Short mmCIF file of C-alpha atoms and ligand atoms in Angstrom, two decimals:
data_model
loop_
_atom_site.label_atom_id
_atom_site.label_comp_id
_atom_site.label_asym_id
_atom_site.label_seq_id
_atom_site.Cartn_x
_atom_site.Cartn_y
_atom_site.Cartn_z
CA MET K 4 30.52 -1.19 20.67
CA THR K 5 29.07 -1.91 17.26
CA ASP K 6 27.03 0.55 15.24
CA LYS K 7 23.34 0.87 15.83
CA ILE K 8 21.09 -0.92 13.36
CA LEU K 9 17.81 0.80 12.63
CA VAL K 10 14.75 -1.07 11.43
CA THR K 11 15.23 0.44 7.99
CA ARG K 12 17.61 2.66 6.07
CA SER K 13 16.67 4.68 3.00
CA SER K 14 18.31 3.68 -0.24
CA MET K 15 20.08 6.56 -1.99
CA PRO K 16 21.58 6.99 -5.43
CA LEU K 17 25.15 8.21 -5.72
CA LEU K 18 25.29 11.93 -4.96
CA GLU K 19 26.71 12.59 -8.43
CA GLU K 20 23.79 10.84 -10.05
CA TYR K 21 21.29 12.98 -8.16
CA ILE K 22 23.20 16.19 -8.88
CA ASP K 23 23.24 15.28 -12.53
CA GLU K 24 19.50 14.68 -12.44
CA ILE K 25 18.67 18.04 -10.85
CA LYS K 26 20.96 20.16 -13.07
CA ASP K 27 18.17 20.99 -15.52
CA ILE K 28 16.11 22.39 -12.66
CA TRP K 29 18.70 25.19 -12.40
CA GLN K 30 18.26 25.86 -16.08
CA SER K 31 14.48 25.93 -16.01
CA HIS K 32 13.79 27.47 -12.57
CA TRP K 33 10.70 25.21 -12.61
CA LEU K 34 10.56 23.71 -9.12
CA THR K 35 7.09 22.23 -8.86
CA ASN K 36 3.63 22.14 -10.50
CA MET K 37 4.05 19.19 -12.84
CA GLY K 38 7.38 20.07 -14.42
CA THR K 39 9.57 17.92 -16.61
CA LYS K 40 10.84 15.69 -13.77
CA HIS K 41 7.29 15.04 -12.62
CA GLN K 42 6.27 14.18 -16.17
CA ALA K 43 9.31 11.98 -16.72
CA LEU K 44 8.81 10.02 -13.50
CA GLN K 45 5.13 9.59 -14.25
CA ALA K 46 5.95 8.17 -17.67
CA GLU K 47 8.66 5.87 -16.28
CA LEU K 48 6.37 4.54 -13.57
CA ARG K 49 3.51 4.02 -15.99
CA ARG K 50 5.86 1.84 -18.01
CA PHE K 51 7.27 0.11 -14.91
CA PHE K 52 3.81 -0.79 -13.62
CA GLY K 53 2.38 -1.48 -17.06
CA VAL K 54 -0.80 0.46 -16.26
CA PRO K 55 -2.63 2.99 -18.43
CA ASN K 56 -3.13 5.70 -15.81
CA ILE K 57 -1.06 7.06 -12.95
CA ASP K 58 -0.79 10.35 -11.09
CA LEU K 59 1.87 11.44 -8.61
CA PHE K 60 1.37 13.01 -5.19
CA THR K 61 3.27 14.62 -2.33
CA ASN K 62 2.88 11.40 -0.36
CA GLY K 63 1.00 8.13 -0.27
CA HIS K 64 -1.53 9.43 2.19
CA MET K 65 -2.73 12.21 -0.11
CA ALA K 66 -2.99 9.70 -2.95
CA LEU K 67 -5.34 7.62 -0.76
CA GLU K 68 -7.30 10.52 0.68
CA LEU K 69 -7.83 12.34 -2.61
CA SER K 70 -8.63 9.12 -4.47
CA LEU K 71 -11.45 8.45 -2.02
CA GLN K 72 -12.61 12.07 -2.41
CA ALA K 73 -12.58 11.78 -6.19
CA MET K 74 -14.81 8.69 -5.93
CA ASN K 75 -17.49 10.89 -4.42
CA LEU K 76 -18.61 8.34 -1.86
CA GLN K 77 -20.99 8.36 1.06
CA GLY K 78 -21.56 5.88 3.86
CA GLU K 79 -19.49 2.92 4.99
CA VAL K 80 -16.14 1.68 3.79
CA ILE K 81 -15.00 -1.84 4.67
CA THR K 82 -11.32 -1.95 5.57
CA THR K 83 -8.92 -3.58 8.05
CA PRO K 84 -7.35 -2.19 11.24
CA PHE K 85 -3.99 -3.97 10.85
CA THR K 86 -2.44 -1.15 8.85
CA PHE K 87 -0.72 2.20 9.12
CA ALA K 88 -2.77 5.15 10.45
CA SER K 89 -2.99 6.58 6.94
CA THR K 90 -5.47 4.00 5.59
CA THR K 91 -8.10 4.58 8.23
CA HIS K 92 -7.48 8.33 8.40
CA ALA K 93 -8.01 8.69 4.64
CA ILE K 94 -11.47 7.16 5.10
CA VAL K 95 -12.45 9.17 8.17
CA ARG K 96 -11.11 12.47 6.78
CA ASN K 97 -13.49 12.02 3.85
CA GLY K 98 -16.47 11.88 6.21
CA LEU K 99 -16.83 8.15 5.56
CA THR K 100 -17.36 5.50 8.23
CA PRO K 101 -14.76 2.73 8.43
CA VAL K 102 -16.15 -0.74 9.09
CA PHE K 103 -13.40 -3.07 10.24
CA CYS K 104 -13.15 -6.56 8.82
CA ASP K 105 -10.73 -8.96 10.49
CA VAL K 106 -7.57 -10.17 8.77
CA ASP K 107 -6.41 -13.55 7.52
CA PRO K 108 -4.15 -15.19 10.15
CA VAL K 109 -1.69 -16.39 7.48
CA ASP K 110 -1.16 -13.39 5.21
CA PHE K 111 -2.53 -10.58 7.45
CA THR K 112 -4.68 -9.09 4.66
CA MET K 113 -8.47 -8.73 4.65
CA ASP K 114 -10.21 -12.00 5.56
CA VAL K 115 -12.42 -12.40 2.51
CA THR K 116 -14.46 -15.16 4.13
CA LYS K 117 -15.82 -12.47 6.48
CA LEU K 118 -16.02 -9.59 4.01
CA GLU K 119 -19.57 -10.17 2.78
CA SER K 120 -20.98 -10.23 6.30
CA PHE K 121 -20.08 -6.54 6.69
CA ILE K 122 -21.86 -5.36 3.54
CA THR K 123 -24.99 -3.29 4.17
CA ASP K 124 -27.01 -0.92 2.01
CA ARG K 125 -24.73 1.85 3.30
CA THR K 126 -21.54 0.19 2.07
CA CYS K 127 -19.93 2.12 -0.79
CA ALA K 128 -16.37 0.83 -1.05
CA ILE K 129 -13.73 -1.67 0.08
CA VAL K 130 -10.26 -0.50 1.08
CA PRO K 131 -7.99 -3.55 1.52
CA VAL K 132 -4.29 -3.34 2.33
CA HIS K 133 -1.52 -5.53 0.87
CA VAL K 134 0.12 -5.88 4.30
CA TYR K 135 3.94 -6.29 4.27
CA GLY K 136 3.68 -6.82 0.54
CA ASN K 137 1.44 -9.89 0.95
CA ILE K 138 -1.07 -9.66 -1.87
CA CYS K 139 -4.74 -9.50 -0.84
CA HIS K 140 -7.18 -12.11 -2.08
CA VAL K 141 -7.75 -9.93 -5.12
CA GLU K 142 -9.92 -12.30 -7.16
CA GLU K 143 -12.40 -12.83 -4.33
CA ILE K 144 -12.45 -9.12 -3.49
CA GLU K 145 -13.14 -8.32 -7.12
CA ARG K 146 -15.94 -10.89 -7.28
CA ILE K 147 -17.64 -9.51 -4.17
CA ALA K 148 -17.15 -5.88 -5.22
CA HIS K 149 -18.68 -6.63 -8.59
CA LYS K 150 -21.63 -8.49 -7.06
CA TYR K 151 -22.53 -5.56 -4.78
CA GLU K 152 -21.31 -2.77 -7.11
CA LEU K 153 -18.72 -1.48 -4.68
CA LYS K 154 -15.61 0.54 -5.44
CA VAL K 155 -12.25 -1.00 -4.53
CA LEU K 156 -9.26 1.08 -3.53
CA TYR K 157 -6.13 -0.84 -2.61
CA ASP K 158 -3.60 0.53 -0.18
CA ALA K 159 -0.63 -0.81 -2.15
CA ALA K 160 1.97 1.16 -0.16
CA HIS K 161 3.93 -2.02 0.63
CA THR K 162 3.95 -3.58 -2.82
CA PHE K 163 6.21 -1.53 -5.07
CA GLY K 164 7.68 -3.77 -7.76
CA GLU K 165 5.48 -6.75 -6.97
CA THR K 166 3.47 -8.71 -9.45
CA TYR K 167 0.71 -11.27 -9.01
CA LYS K 168 0.23 -13.72 -11.91
CA GLY K 169 2.47 -11.43 -13.90
CA ARG K 170 0.41 -8.28 -13.34
CA SER K 171 1.62 -5.37 -11.26
CA THR K 172 -0.32 -4.74 -8.05
CA ALA K 173 -0.92 -1.28 -9.52
CA ALA K 174 -3.47 -2.88 -11.84
CA PHE K 175 -5.91 -4.15 -9.19
CA GLY K 176 -9.12 -2.49 -8.05
CA ASP K 177 -10.51 0.80 -9.31
CA VAL K 178 -7.50 2.49 -7.77
CA SER K 179 -4.25 1.31 -6.19
CA CYS K 180 -2.25 3.78 -4.12
CA PHE K 181 1.48 3.65 -3.48
CA SER K 182 3.70 5.40 -0.99
CA PHE K 183 7.13 6.59 -2.03
CA HIS K 184 8.13 7.57 1.50
CA ALA K 185 11.83 7.43 2.39
CA THR K 186 11.30 4.17 4.29
CA LYS K 187 9.68 2.30 1.41
CA VAL K 188 11.31 -0.08 -1.12
CA PHE K 189 11.19 2.69 -3.75
CA HIS K 190 11.10 6.30 -2.62
CA THR K 191 11.02 9.90 -3.78
CA ILE K 192 11.97 11.20 -0.27
CA GLU K 193 8.26 11.87 0.27
CA GLY K 194 5.82 10.93 -2.44
CA GLY K 195 3.07 8.70 -3.63
CA ALA K 196 1.01 7.65 -6.62
CA ALA K 197 -2.47 6.54 -7.56
CA CYS K 198 -2.94 4.09 -10.43
CA PHE K 199 -6.48 3.91 -11.75
CA ARG K 200 -8.73 2.56 -14.48
CA ASP K 201 -11.09 5.38 -15.31
CA GLU K 202 -9.77 8.44 -17.14
CA GLU K 203 -12.66 10.67 -16.02
CA PHE K 204 -11.84 9.78 -12.42
CA GLY K 205 -8.24 10.71 -13.20
CA LYS K 206 -9.21 14.20 -14.31
CA LYS K 207 -11.07 14.80 -11.08
CA LEU K 208 -8.17 13.41 -9.07
CA TYR K 209 -5.68 15.61 -10.91
CA GLN K 210 -7.74 18.70 -10.08
CA LEU K 211 -8.07 17.72 -6.43
CA LYS K 212 -4.30 17.55 -6.00
CA ASN K 213 -4.15 21.14 -7.28
CA PHE K 214 -6.77 22.87 -5.10
CA GLY K 215 -9.69 21.66 -7.24
CA ILE K 216 -8.69 24.11 -9.98
CA LYS K 217 -10.31 23.13 -13.27
CA ASN K 218 -8.96 26.05 -15.26
CA GLU K 219 -7.87 29.63 -14.67
CA GLU K 220 -11.40 30.80 -14.08
CA CYS K 221 -13.07 27.75 -12.61
CA VAL K 222 -12.48 25.98 -9.29
CA ASP K 223 -15.08 23.25 -9.04
CA GLY K 224 -13.67 20.99 -6.33
CA VAL K 225 -12.62 21.53 -2.72
CA GLY K 226 -9.16 20.20 -3.39
CA ALA K 227 -5.89 20.16 -1.50
CA ASN K 228 -2.30 20.78 -2.52
CA ALA K 229 -0.65 17.44 -3.13
CA LYS K 230 1.65 18.01 -6.10
CA MET K 231 4.98 16.17 -6.15
CA ASN K 232 7.83 18.67 -6.54
CA GLU K 233 10.68 18.41 -9.02
CA PHE K 234 13.37 17.48 -6.49
CA CYS K 235 11.34 14.54 -5.24
CA ALA K 236 10.56 13.43 -8.78
CA ALA K 237 14.30 13.65 -9.60
CA MET K 238 15.09 11.40 -6.63
CA GLY K 239 12.50 8.98 -7.94
CA LEU K 240 14.06 8.94 -11.41
CA CYS K 241 17.42 8.05 -9.85
CA ASN K 242 16.08 5.42 -7.47
CA LEU K 243 13.98 3.76 -10.15
CA ARG K 244 17.17 2.94 -12.11
CA HIS K 245 18.39 0.84 -9.17
CA VAL K 246 15.20 -0.55 -7.71
CA GLU K 247 15.45 -4.08 -9.11
CA GLU K 248 18.96 -4.37 -7.71
CA GLU K 249 17.70 -3.04 -4.35
CA ILE K 250 14.95 -5.65 -4.31
CA ALA K 251 17.43 -8.42 -5.14
CA LYS K 252 19.68 -7.31 -2.26
CA ARG K 253 16.72 -7.26 0.10
CA GLY K 254 15.92 -10.75 -1.10
CA ARG K 255 19.33 -11.95 0.07
CA VAL K 256 18.70 -10.52 3.53
CA VAL K 257 15.27 -12.13 3.71
CA ALA K 258 16.65 -15.48 2.56
CA ARG K 259 19.17 -15.40 5.41
CA TYR K 260 16.49 -14.50 7.98
CA ARG K 261 14.33 -17.36 6.71
CA GLU K 262 17.24 -19.79 6.88
CA ARG K 263 17.73 -18.93 10.54
CA LEU K 264 14.13 -18.48 11.72
CA ALA K 265 11.84 -20.61 9.54
CA GLY K 266 10.59 -23.66 11.42
CA VAL K 267 11.54 -22.34 14.85
CA PRO K 268 8.62 -23.36 17.12
CA GLY K 269 6.42 -20.41 18.09
CA VAL K 270 7.64 -18.23 15.24
CA GLN K 271 5.41 -17.28 12.30
CA LEU K 272 6.92 -15.60 9.24
CA ASN K 273 5.44 -13.98 6.15
CA PRO K 274 3.93 -16.61 3.84
CA VAL K 275 5.58 -17.35 0.51
CA GLN K 276 2.66 -16.61 -1.80
CA ALA K 277 2.07 -18.52 -5.02
CA ASP K 278 2.28 -16.55 -8.30
CA VAL K 279 3.79 -13.53 -6.53
CA LYS K 280 7.04 -11.77 -7.38
CA PRO K 281 7.87 -10.37 -3.94
CA ASN K 282 9.65 -7.12 -3.05
CA TYR K 283 10.92 -8.11 0.42
CA ALA K 284 9.58 -4.89 1.91
CA TYR K 285 9.41 -6.08 5.53
CA PHE K 286 10.42 -8.97 7.70
CA PRO K 287 7.65 -9.45 10.25
CA VAL K 288 7.90 -12.17 12.88
CA VAL K 289 4.93 -13.22 15.00
CA PHE K 290 6.07 -14.60 18.34
CA GLU K 291 3.74 -16.98 20.19
CA GLU K 292 5.30 -16.74 23.64
CA ASP K 293 3.87 -20.03 24.99
CA VAL K 294 5.66 -21.98 22.30
CA PHE K 295 8.60 -19.73 21.50
CA GLY K 296 9.46 -19.05 25.13
CA ALA K 297 9.64 -15.24 25.02
CA THR K 298 7.26 -12.40 24.32
CA ARG K 299 7.57 -9.96 21.45
CA GLU K 300 8.35 -7.29 24.08
CA GLU K 301 11.22 -9.34 25.48
CA VAL K 302 12.65 -9.83 22.00
CA ALA K 303 12.32 -6.11 21.20
CA ASP K 304 14.03 -5.20 24.48
CA ALA K 305 16.87 -7.67 23.93
CA LEU K 306 17.50 -6.23 20.46
CA ALA K 307 17.25 -2.63 21.74
CA ALA K 308 19.84 -3.44 24.42
CA GLN K 309 22.26 -4.26 21.60
CA GLY K 310 21.43 -1.10 19.64
CA ILE K 311 19.13 -2.86 17.20
CA GLY K 312 15.81 -1.30 16.31
CA ALA K 313 12.85 -3.58 15.66
CA ARG K 314 9.38 -2.16 15.21
CA LYS K 315 5.97 -3.15 16.57
CA TYR K 316 4.41 -2.70 13.18
CA PHE K 317 1.41 -2.55 13.16
CA TYR K 318 0.68 -1.75 16.75
CA PRO K 319 -1.66 -0.40 17.97
CA LEU K 320 -4.54 -1.33 15.65
CA THR K 321 -6.12 1.70 14.00
CA ASN K 322 -9.54 0.82 15.45
CA THR K 323 -8.12 1.41 18.95
CA PHE K 324 -6.63 4.87 18.27
CA GLU K 325 -7.39 7.50 20.92
CA CYS K 326 -8.68 9.88 18.25
CA PHE K 327 -11.68 7.58 17.66
CA HIS K 328 -12.72 7.66 21.33
CA GLY K 329 -13.71 4.02 21.51
CA ALA K 330 -16.04 4.21 18.50
CA PHE K 331 -14.96 0.75 17.30
CA ASP K 332 -15.15 -2.62 19.02
CA VAL K 333 -11.70 -4.19 18.79
CA GLU K 334 -13.12 -7.56 19.88
CA LYS K 335 -14.66 -7.79 16.41
CA THR K 336 -11.17 -8.09 14.89
CA PRO K 337 -9.57 -10.70 17.19
CA VAL K 338 -7.01 -11.98 14.69
CA ALA K 339 -5.75 -8.47 13.98
CA LEU K 340 -5.64 -7.75 17.72
CA HIS K 341 -3.60 -10.88 18.38
CA LEU K 342 -1.16 -10.08 15.56
CA SER K 343 -0.70 -6.49 16.68
CA ARG K 344 0.28 -7.76 20.13
CA HIS K 345 2.70 -10.41 18.91
CA VAL K 346 4.39 -9.11 15.80
CA LEU K 347 7.78 -7.48 15.49
CA THR K 348 9.34 -6.40 12.21
CA LEU K 349 13.08 -6.99 12.15
CA PRO K 350 15.63 -4.68 10.49
CA LEU K 351 15.62 -4.97 6.71
CA TYR K 352 17.29 -2.88 4.04
CA ALA K 353 19.32 -3.58 0.94
CA ASP K 354 22.75 -3.07 2.49
CA LEU K 355 22.10 -4.87 5.77
CA GLU K 356 25.10 -7.17 6.19
CA LEU K 357 24.40 -10.89 6.45
CA ARG K 358 26.61 -11.09 9.52
CA ASP K 359 24.34 -8.50 11.15
CA VAL K 360 21.34 -10.63 10.18
CA ASP K 361 23.04 -13.54 11.92
CA ARG K 362 23.72 -11.41 14.99
CA ILE K 363 20.07 -10.29 15.07
CA CYS K 364 18.89 -13.90 14.78
CA ASP K 365 21.31 -15.00 17.53
CA ILE K 366 19.85 -12.36 19.87
CA VAL K 367 16.27 -13.31 18.95
CA LEU K 368 16.86 -17.03 19.48
CA ALA K 369 18.72 -16.48 22.74
CA CYS K 370 15.57 -14.91 24.22
CA ARG K 371 13.96 -18.34 24.55
CA ARG K 372 13.59 -19.45 28.11
C1 LIG H 29 3.61 4.35 4.22
C2 LIG H 29 2.16 3.94 4.22
C3 LIG H 29 1.13 4.84 3.90
C4 LIG H 29 1.30 6.31 3.78
O1 LIG H 29 2.22 6.75 2.90
P1 LIG H 29 2.99 8.13 3.10
O2 LIG H 29 3.74 8.26 1.83
O3 LIG H 29 3.88 8.01 4.30
O4 LIG H 29 1.97 9.21 3.26
C5 LIG H 29 -0.16 4.33 3.80
N1 LIG H 29 -0.43 3.04 4.04
C6 LIG H 29 0.53 2.16 4.38
C7 LIG H 29 0.15 0.73 4.61
C8 LIG H 29 1.85 2.59 4.50
O5 LIG H 29 2.79 1.72 4.88
#
């Protein structure tokens, strides 16, 4: 019996490194509310991303939700349903109406050839998602947003460490939001960040993550509590020192998967995008059963039988969630629907052994009838 392999495994610094990092917290007794660790991580990330403005949050979701709130929007937001619950929930929890655009069949991000057809006089913003670290068609999105004077907020949760034409993904749109959840390429246990252009917006956003408090005697926003604490920031400081090495190790795993699975009939992999420095965040495989000879379900079951976790990510589509009571017509996003029914993300983390990658590929390929 071999050990179970989960779909992901959080990277961790050496225990000693983390203990060293949190020692000052025992000196200061300052545990949260924008202490020195928070400030240090913010400064390090600003440098890492090469952006002028960044703020940290308890998680990626609050970065998204409060960024939308700080934009003070009303009406419709064009987004995609092939994403994590968080993206759509951030829109709906702000009292905004999501309008679902279909996704590109090659890179799974917003299909920009359809985007304009969804714009009405109620549209206020576009919320695209860099799915699996595939960069959205940012130039076209920017052109359209500019033409119709729409705000753009990127869900950049999957893109930590990526650049497009040499620029960090943190630099696109009015705001780009990251997740530093334990399962992401870079994490702070739980955490997130918003990178943004406008400093005035940043002030509003900063207040909203601290209950809308402007100063001791003035609360002028209905904010939440979304401050990253010192222990999470300390974890981030440690992980950031090793993130490039983590990404390189992930790259080795992905290269092995590609060697084994690229070109197999009925199998679609992530595209290799031009001008992109990738972060190897996920390894999605789309199985076309007619050609491949097995369904995604059969592959998932075969892996599970050997103690290997693969994830139907993203399934179900957010526009089919029970909580929306059929408000959205899933037939309007047929490409996303097809992908959600055929995709499986295979295990991927920095220390995944290449012989385990081979074993996973053997099991996948043996599913063919
Ligand atoms: C992880 C993730 C989020 C939410 O981030 P949390 O830090 O878990 O709140 C949002 N969008 C996408 C696409 C994600 O993968």
